Short mmCIF file of C-alpha atoms in Angstrom, two decimals:
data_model
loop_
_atom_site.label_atom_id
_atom_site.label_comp_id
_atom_site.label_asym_id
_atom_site.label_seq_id
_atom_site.Cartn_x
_atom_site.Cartn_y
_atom_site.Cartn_z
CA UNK A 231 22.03 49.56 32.48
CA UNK A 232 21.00 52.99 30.71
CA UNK A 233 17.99 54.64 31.36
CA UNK A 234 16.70 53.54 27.81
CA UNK A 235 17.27 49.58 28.21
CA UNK A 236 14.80 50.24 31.07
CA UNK A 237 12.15 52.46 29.64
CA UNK A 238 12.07 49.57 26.97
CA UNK A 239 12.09 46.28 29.55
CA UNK A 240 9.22 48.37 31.57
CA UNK A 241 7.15 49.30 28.01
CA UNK A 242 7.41 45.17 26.63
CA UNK A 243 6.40 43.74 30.45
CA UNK A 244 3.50 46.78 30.59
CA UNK A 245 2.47 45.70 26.68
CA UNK A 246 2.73 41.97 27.85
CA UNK A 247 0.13 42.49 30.68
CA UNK A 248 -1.76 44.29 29.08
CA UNK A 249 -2.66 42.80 26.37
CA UNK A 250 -3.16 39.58 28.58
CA UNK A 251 -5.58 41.40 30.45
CA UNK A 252 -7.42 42.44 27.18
CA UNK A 253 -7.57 39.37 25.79
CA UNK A 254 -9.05 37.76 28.93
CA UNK A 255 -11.60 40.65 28.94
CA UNK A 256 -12.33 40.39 25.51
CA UNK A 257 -13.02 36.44 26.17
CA UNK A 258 -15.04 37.30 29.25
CA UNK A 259 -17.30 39.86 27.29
CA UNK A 260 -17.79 37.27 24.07
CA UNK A 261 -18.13 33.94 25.96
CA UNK A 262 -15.41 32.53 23.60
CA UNK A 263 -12.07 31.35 23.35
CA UNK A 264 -11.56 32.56 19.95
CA UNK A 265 -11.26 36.36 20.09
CA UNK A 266 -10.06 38.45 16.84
CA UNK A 267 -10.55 36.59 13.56
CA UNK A 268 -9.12 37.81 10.15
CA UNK A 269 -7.86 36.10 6.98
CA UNK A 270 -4.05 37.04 8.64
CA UNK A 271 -4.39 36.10 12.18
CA UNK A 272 -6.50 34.88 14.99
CA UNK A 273 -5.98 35.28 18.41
CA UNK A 274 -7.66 32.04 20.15
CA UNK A 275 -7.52 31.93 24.64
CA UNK A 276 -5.46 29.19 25.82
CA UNK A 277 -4.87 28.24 29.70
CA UNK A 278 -1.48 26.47 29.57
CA UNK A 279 -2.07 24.06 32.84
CA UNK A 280 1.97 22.98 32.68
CA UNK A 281 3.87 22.32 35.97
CA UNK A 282 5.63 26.00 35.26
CA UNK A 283 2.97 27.66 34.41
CA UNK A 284 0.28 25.70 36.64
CA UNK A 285 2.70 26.25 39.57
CA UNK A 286 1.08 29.67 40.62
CA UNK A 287 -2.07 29.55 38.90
CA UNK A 288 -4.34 30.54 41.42
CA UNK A 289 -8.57 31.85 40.34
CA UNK A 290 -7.61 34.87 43.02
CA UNK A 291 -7.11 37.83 40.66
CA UNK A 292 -5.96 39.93 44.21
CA UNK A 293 -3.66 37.31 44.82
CA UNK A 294 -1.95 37.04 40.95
CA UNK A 295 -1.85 40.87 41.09
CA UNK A 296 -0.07 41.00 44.57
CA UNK A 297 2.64 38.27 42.93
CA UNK A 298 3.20 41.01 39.91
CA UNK A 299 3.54 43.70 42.30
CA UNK A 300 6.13 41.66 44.17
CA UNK A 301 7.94 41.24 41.09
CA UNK A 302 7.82 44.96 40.31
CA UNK A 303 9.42 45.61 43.47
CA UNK A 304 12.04 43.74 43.19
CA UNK A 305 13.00 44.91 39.82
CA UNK A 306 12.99 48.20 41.04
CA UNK A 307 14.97 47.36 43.97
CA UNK A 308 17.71 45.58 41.62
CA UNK A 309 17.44 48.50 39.05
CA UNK A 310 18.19 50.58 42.44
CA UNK A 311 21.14 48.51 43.45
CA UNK A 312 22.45 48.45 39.88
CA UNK A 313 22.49 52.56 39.50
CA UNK A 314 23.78 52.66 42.84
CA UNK A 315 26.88 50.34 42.11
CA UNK A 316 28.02 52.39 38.95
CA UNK A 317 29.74 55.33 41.22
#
């Protein structure tokens, strides 16, 4: 894996989250689900309570941070292994 496949995995998970974490601002600050409304697109809040996605849903922001953290680590830690096993 280059150098550049990983600067772009790292800049669409870092987009992903944050915009998540605007959007769930955003719908903090207005006291509504529906957020940005044009004539091209809306952007409406929606929980997705699914088995997969209800599976770590937890109302602990520490403890849904400390799960992405985990999961930063050990994609470093493969990304590690990975540059390690080229030579």
């Amino acid at each position: 894996m280059r150098l550049k496949d990983i600067i772009i995995v790292s800049l669409i998970f870092l987009l992903d989250r944050i915009s998540k974490i605007y959007v769930i601002h955003l719908d903090e600050i207005l006291l509504n689900s529906e957020i940005i409304t044009s004539k091209f697109i809306n952007i409406q809040l929606i929980w997705n309570e699914g088995v997969a996605f209800g599976l770590f849903a937890f109302d602990d922001k520490s403890f849904y941070n400390l799960i992405t953290g985990f999961i930063i680590i050990i994609i470093l830690i493969l990304i590690y292994f990975i540059r390690r096993s080229r030579g």
